[in-house]
XYZ file of C-alpha atoms in Angstrom:
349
model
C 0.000 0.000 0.000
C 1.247 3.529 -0.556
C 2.491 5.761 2.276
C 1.808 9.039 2.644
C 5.745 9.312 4.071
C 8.223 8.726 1.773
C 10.268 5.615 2.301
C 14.237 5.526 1.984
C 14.737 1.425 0.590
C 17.483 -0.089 -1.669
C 17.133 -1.190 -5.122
C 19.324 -3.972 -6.599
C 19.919 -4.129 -10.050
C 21.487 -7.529 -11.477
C 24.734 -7.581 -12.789
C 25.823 -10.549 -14.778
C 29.188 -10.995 -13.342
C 30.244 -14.300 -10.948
C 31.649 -12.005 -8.476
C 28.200 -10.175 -7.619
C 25.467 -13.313 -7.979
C 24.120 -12.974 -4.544
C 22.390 -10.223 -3.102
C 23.202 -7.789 -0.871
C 22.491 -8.099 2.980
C 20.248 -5.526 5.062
C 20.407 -5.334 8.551
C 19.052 -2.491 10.951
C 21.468 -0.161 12.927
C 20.726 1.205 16.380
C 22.409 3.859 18.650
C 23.431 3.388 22.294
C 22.881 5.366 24.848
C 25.114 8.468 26.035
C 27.461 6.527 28.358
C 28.506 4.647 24.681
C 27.228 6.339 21.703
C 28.172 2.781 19.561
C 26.315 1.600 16.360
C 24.979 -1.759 16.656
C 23.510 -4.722 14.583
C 21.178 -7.603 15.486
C 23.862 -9.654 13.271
C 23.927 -12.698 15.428
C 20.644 -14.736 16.260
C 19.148 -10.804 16.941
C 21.996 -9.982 19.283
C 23.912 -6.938 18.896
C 27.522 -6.384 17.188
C 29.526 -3.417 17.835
C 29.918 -1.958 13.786
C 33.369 -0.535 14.149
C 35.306 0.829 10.942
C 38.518 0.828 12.291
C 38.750 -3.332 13.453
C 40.090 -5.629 11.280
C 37.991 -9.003 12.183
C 34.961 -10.194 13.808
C 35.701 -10.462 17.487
C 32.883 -12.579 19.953
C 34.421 -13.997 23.478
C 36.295 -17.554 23.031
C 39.113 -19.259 24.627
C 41.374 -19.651 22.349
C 42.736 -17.957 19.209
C 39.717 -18.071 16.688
C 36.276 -19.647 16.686
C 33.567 -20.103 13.736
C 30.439 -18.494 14.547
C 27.081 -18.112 12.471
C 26.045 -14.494 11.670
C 22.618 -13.578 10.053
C 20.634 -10.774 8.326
C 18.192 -10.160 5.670
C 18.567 -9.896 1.814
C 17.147 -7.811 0.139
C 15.785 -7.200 -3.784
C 15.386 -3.518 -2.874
C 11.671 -3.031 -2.050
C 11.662 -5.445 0.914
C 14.027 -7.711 2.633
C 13.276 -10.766 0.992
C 14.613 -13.919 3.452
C 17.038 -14.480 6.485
C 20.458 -15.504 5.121
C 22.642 -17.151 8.098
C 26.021 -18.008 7.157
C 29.408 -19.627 9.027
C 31.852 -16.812 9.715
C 35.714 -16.776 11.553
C 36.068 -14.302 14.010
C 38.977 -13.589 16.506
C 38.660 -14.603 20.723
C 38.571 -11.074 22.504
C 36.628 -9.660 24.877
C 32.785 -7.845 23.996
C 32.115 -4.464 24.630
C 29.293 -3.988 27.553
C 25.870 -4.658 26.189
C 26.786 -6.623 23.327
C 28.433 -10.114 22.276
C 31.254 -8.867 20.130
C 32.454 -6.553 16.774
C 31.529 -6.626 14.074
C 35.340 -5.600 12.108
C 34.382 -3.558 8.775
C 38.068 -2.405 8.291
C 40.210 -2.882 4.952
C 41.092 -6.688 6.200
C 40.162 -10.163 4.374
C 39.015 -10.853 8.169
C 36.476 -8.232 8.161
C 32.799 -8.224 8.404
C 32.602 -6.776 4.912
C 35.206 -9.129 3.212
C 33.341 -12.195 4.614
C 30.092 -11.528 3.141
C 31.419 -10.713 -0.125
C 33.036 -14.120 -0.132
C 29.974 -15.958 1.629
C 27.499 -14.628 -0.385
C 29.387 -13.888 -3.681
C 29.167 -9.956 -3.541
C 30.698 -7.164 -3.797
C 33.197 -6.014 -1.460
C 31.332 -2.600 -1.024
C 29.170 -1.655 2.022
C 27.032 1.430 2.630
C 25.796 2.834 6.240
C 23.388 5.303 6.821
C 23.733 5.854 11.046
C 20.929 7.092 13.330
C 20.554 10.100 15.370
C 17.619 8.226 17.155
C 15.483 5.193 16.319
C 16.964 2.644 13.464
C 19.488 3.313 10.608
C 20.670 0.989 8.242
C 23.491 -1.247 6.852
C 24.072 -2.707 3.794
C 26.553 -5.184 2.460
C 27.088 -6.304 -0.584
C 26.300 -3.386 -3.601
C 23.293 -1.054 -4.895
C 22.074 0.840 -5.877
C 20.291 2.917 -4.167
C 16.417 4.459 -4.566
C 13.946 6.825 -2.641
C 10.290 5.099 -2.952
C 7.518 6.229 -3.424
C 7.105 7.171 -5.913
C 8.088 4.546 -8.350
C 10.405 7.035 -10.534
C 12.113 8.629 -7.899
C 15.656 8.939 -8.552
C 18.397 6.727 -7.758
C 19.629 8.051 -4.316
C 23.268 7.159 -5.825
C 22.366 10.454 -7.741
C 23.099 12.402 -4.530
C 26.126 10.295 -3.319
C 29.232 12.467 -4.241
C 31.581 11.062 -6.079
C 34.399 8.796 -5.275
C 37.334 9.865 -2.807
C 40.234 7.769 -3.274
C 41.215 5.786 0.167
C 44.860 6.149 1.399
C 46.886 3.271 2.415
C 46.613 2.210 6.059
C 47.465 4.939 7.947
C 50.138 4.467 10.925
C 49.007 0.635 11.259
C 45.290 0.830 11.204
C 43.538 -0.853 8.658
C 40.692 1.541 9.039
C 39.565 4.244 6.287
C 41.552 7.815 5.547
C 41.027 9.974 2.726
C 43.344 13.172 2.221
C 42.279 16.736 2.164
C 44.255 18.297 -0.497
C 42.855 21.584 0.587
C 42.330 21.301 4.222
C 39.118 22.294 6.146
C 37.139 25.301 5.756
C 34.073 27.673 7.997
C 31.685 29.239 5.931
C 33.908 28.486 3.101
C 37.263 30.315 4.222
C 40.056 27.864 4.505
C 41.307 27.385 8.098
C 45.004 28.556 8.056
C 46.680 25.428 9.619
C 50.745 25.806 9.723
C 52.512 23.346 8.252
C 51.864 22.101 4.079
C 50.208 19.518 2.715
C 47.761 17.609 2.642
C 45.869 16.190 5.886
C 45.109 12.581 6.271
C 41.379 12.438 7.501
C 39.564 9.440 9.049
C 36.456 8.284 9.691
C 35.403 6.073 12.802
C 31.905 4.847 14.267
C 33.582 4.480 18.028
C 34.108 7.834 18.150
C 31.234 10.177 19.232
C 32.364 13.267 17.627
C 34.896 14.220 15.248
C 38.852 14.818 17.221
C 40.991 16.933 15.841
C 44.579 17.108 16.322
C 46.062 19.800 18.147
C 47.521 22.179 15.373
C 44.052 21.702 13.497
C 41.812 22.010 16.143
C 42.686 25.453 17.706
C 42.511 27.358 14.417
C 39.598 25.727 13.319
C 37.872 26.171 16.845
C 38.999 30.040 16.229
C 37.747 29.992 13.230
C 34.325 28.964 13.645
C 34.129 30.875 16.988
C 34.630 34.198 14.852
C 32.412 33.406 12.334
C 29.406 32.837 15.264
C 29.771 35.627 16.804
C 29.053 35.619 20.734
C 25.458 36.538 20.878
C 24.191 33.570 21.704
C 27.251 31.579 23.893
C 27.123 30.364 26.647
C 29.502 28.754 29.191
C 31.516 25.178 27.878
C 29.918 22.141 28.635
C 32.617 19.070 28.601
C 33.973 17.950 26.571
C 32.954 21.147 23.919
C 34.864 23.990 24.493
C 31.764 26.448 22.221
C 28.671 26.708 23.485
C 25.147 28.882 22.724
C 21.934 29.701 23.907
C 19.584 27.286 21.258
C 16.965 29.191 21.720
C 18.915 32.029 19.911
C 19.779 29.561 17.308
C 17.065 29.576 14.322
C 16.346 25.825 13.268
C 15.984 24.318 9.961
C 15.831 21.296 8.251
C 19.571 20.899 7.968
C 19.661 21.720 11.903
C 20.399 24.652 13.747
C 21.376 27.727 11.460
C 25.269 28.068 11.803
C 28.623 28.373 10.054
C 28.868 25.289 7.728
C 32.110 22.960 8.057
C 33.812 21.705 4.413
C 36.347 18.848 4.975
C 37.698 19.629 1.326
C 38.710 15.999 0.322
C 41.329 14.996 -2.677
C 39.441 15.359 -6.082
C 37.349 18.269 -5.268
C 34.595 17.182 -3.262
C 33.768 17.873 0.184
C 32.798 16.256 3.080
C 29.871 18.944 4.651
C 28.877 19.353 8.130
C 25.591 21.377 8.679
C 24.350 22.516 12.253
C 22.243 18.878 12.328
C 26.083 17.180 12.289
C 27.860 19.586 13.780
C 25.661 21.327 17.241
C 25.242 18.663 19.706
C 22.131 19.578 22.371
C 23.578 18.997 25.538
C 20.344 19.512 27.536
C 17.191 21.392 26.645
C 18.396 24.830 26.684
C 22.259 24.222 24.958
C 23.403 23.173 21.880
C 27.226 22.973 21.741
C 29.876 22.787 18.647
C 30.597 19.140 18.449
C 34.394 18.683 17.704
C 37.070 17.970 20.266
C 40.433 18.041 20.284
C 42.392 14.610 19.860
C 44.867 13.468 22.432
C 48.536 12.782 21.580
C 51.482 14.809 19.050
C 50.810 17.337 16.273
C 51.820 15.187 13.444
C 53.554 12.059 12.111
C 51.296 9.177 13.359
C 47.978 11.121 13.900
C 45.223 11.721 11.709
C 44.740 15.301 11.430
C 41.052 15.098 11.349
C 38.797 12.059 12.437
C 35.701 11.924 11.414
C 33.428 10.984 14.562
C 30.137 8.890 14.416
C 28.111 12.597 14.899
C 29.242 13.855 12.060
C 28.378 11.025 9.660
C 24.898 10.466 11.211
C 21.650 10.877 8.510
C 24.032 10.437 5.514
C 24.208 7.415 3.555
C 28.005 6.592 3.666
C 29.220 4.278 1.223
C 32.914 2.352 1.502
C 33.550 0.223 -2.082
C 36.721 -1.700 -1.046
C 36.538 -3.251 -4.535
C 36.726 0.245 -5.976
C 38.990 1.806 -2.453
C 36.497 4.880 -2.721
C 34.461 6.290 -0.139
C 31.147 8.192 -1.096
C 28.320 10.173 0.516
C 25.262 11.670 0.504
C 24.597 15.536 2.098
C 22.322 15.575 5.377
C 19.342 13.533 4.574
C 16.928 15.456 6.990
C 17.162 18.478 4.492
C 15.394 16.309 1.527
C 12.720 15.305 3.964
C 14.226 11.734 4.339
C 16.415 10.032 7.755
C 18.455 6.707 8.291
C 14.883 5.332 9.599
C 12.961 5.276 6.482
C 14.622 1.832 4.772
C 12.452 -0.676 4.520
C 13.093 -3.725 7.114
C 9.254 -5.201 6.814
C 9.471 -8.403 4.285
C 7.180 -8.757 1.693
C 4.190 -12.018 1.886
């Protein structure tokens, strides 16, 4: 039956290659609570996996080095999830984080979540996440597509995923994801005058609540965007934010609160945006504060400039092709009238 709301689902179209046969796997996403902030999935018998870019392998508590365990979620044709798919996985002995029985690894490894279902379920080596603020989000492994229904003729939502950033190499040891920005970051579109040349390496991690910056970023940038919002409306820090304002000063819109937009200006031109729904975090009912911190340890060498936190990627559809070693994305879904909740998890019959 047609909704009046618009749904958010995933479309599948065939390709005739052995590699992508199978079809893709959809499993819901939820957010913990404040003392956590971690992304889960019901991705064993309905019991939650910690989804954590930056792990190599499937970890679940063993003795021993390894075990084989049995992972499940739906597949999908697009318009509803069509059947449970179970399959026989390896993960690695190590302890589970509290509420949960394990991680579930979605790193550059052939050990990760990722890499298994491609091989299990002859798929591409792709995966796409779109995390809640609240409620349900998403996960997808294996390929899209992707479409907004209804109506039947809406437009691929791959028409709003920017194009490809090239992934770096493993950066320092982790086998997690990091792009370059060529140009560095930017408030209200003026560049952020960071000493030093070159470009800076940029991750992105889901066990992270908010994005860190190092040290030599992060007080220019904080200066930056403090200048450009003016003091009308701050109020005093709340840890661990260092800016602060009055949100009933701040006008709301669709995109969030009404303030200085953030451009991580990636390699190739595109950028990574942060509007106020990504980048003001309401601390309680009267304060909304400017949700990047600044990262422990040196000013350079082995860490990240910039790491993008699980806030900032939050209603966006993020995609990782390891097949391709690009990373895509959507803008803020909110401001097209759409959110991480409205993929379809009901099957069909």
């Amino acid at each position: 039956m047609w909704q009046s709301k618009p749904v958010l689902v995933l479309l599948l179209l065939a390709v005739s290659t052995a590699a992508t046969l199978g079809k893709p796997l959809l499993t819901k996403i939820t957010k913990g609570g404040a003392s956590t902030a971690l992304y889960t999935a019901p991705l064993s018998a309905g019991r939650p996996l910690v989804l954590d870019l930056s792990a190599p392998a499937i970890t679940t508590p063993c003795s021993g080095q390894t075990t084989k365990v049995t992972l499940s979620a739906n597949s999908t044709d697009g318009s509803n999830p069509l059947s449970p798919v179970s399959f026989a996985a390896t993960a690695t002995c190590a302890a589970a984080p509290s509420g949960t029985i394990g991680v579930a690894g979605l790193a550059r490894s052939s050990a990760s979540f990722p890499a298994q279902v491609a091989s299990t379920q002859k798929v591409a080596n792709s995966f796409a996440l779109c995390l809640p603020s609240a409620g349900v989000g998403a996960a997808i492994f294996g390929g899209g597509p992707f479409f907004l229904a209804p109506p039947a003729d809406r437009p691929a939502i791959t028409t709003l995923l920017s194009d490809g950033v090239p992934l770096r190499q493993p950066f320092s040891g982790n086998p997690g994801y990091f792009v370059s920005a060529t140009n560095g970051v930017a408030i209200d579109g003026t560049r952020v005058a960071v000493s030093g040349s070159g470009a800076l390496v940029v991750g992105l991690s889901t066990t992270i609540p908010y994005a860190q910056l190092r040290s030599d970023v992060y007080r220019p940038f904080i200066t930056a965007f403090d200048r450009a919002m003016g003091s009308s409306a701050k109020v005093a820090a709340v840890a661990p934010f260092e800016l602060c304002y009055d949100s009933s000063k701040l006008s709301p819109t669709r995109s969030g609160y009404s303030v200085p937009q953030v451009d991580v200006m990636l390699e190739g031109g595109t950028n990574f945006t942060v509007v106020g729904g990504n980048s003001m975090a309401q601390v309680n009912s009267g304060t909304a504060c400017f949700a990047f911190v600044q990262a422990g340890g040196g000013t350079a060498g082995g860490t990240p400039a910039v790491v993008i936190g699980g806030f900032q990627m939050e209603s966006k559809l993020v995609v990782l092709d390891n097949d391709k070693k690009t990373l895509s994305f959507t803008p803020y879904l909110p401001a097209m009238g759409f959110s991480c909740g409205n993929f379809n998890f009901t099957r069909a019959g």
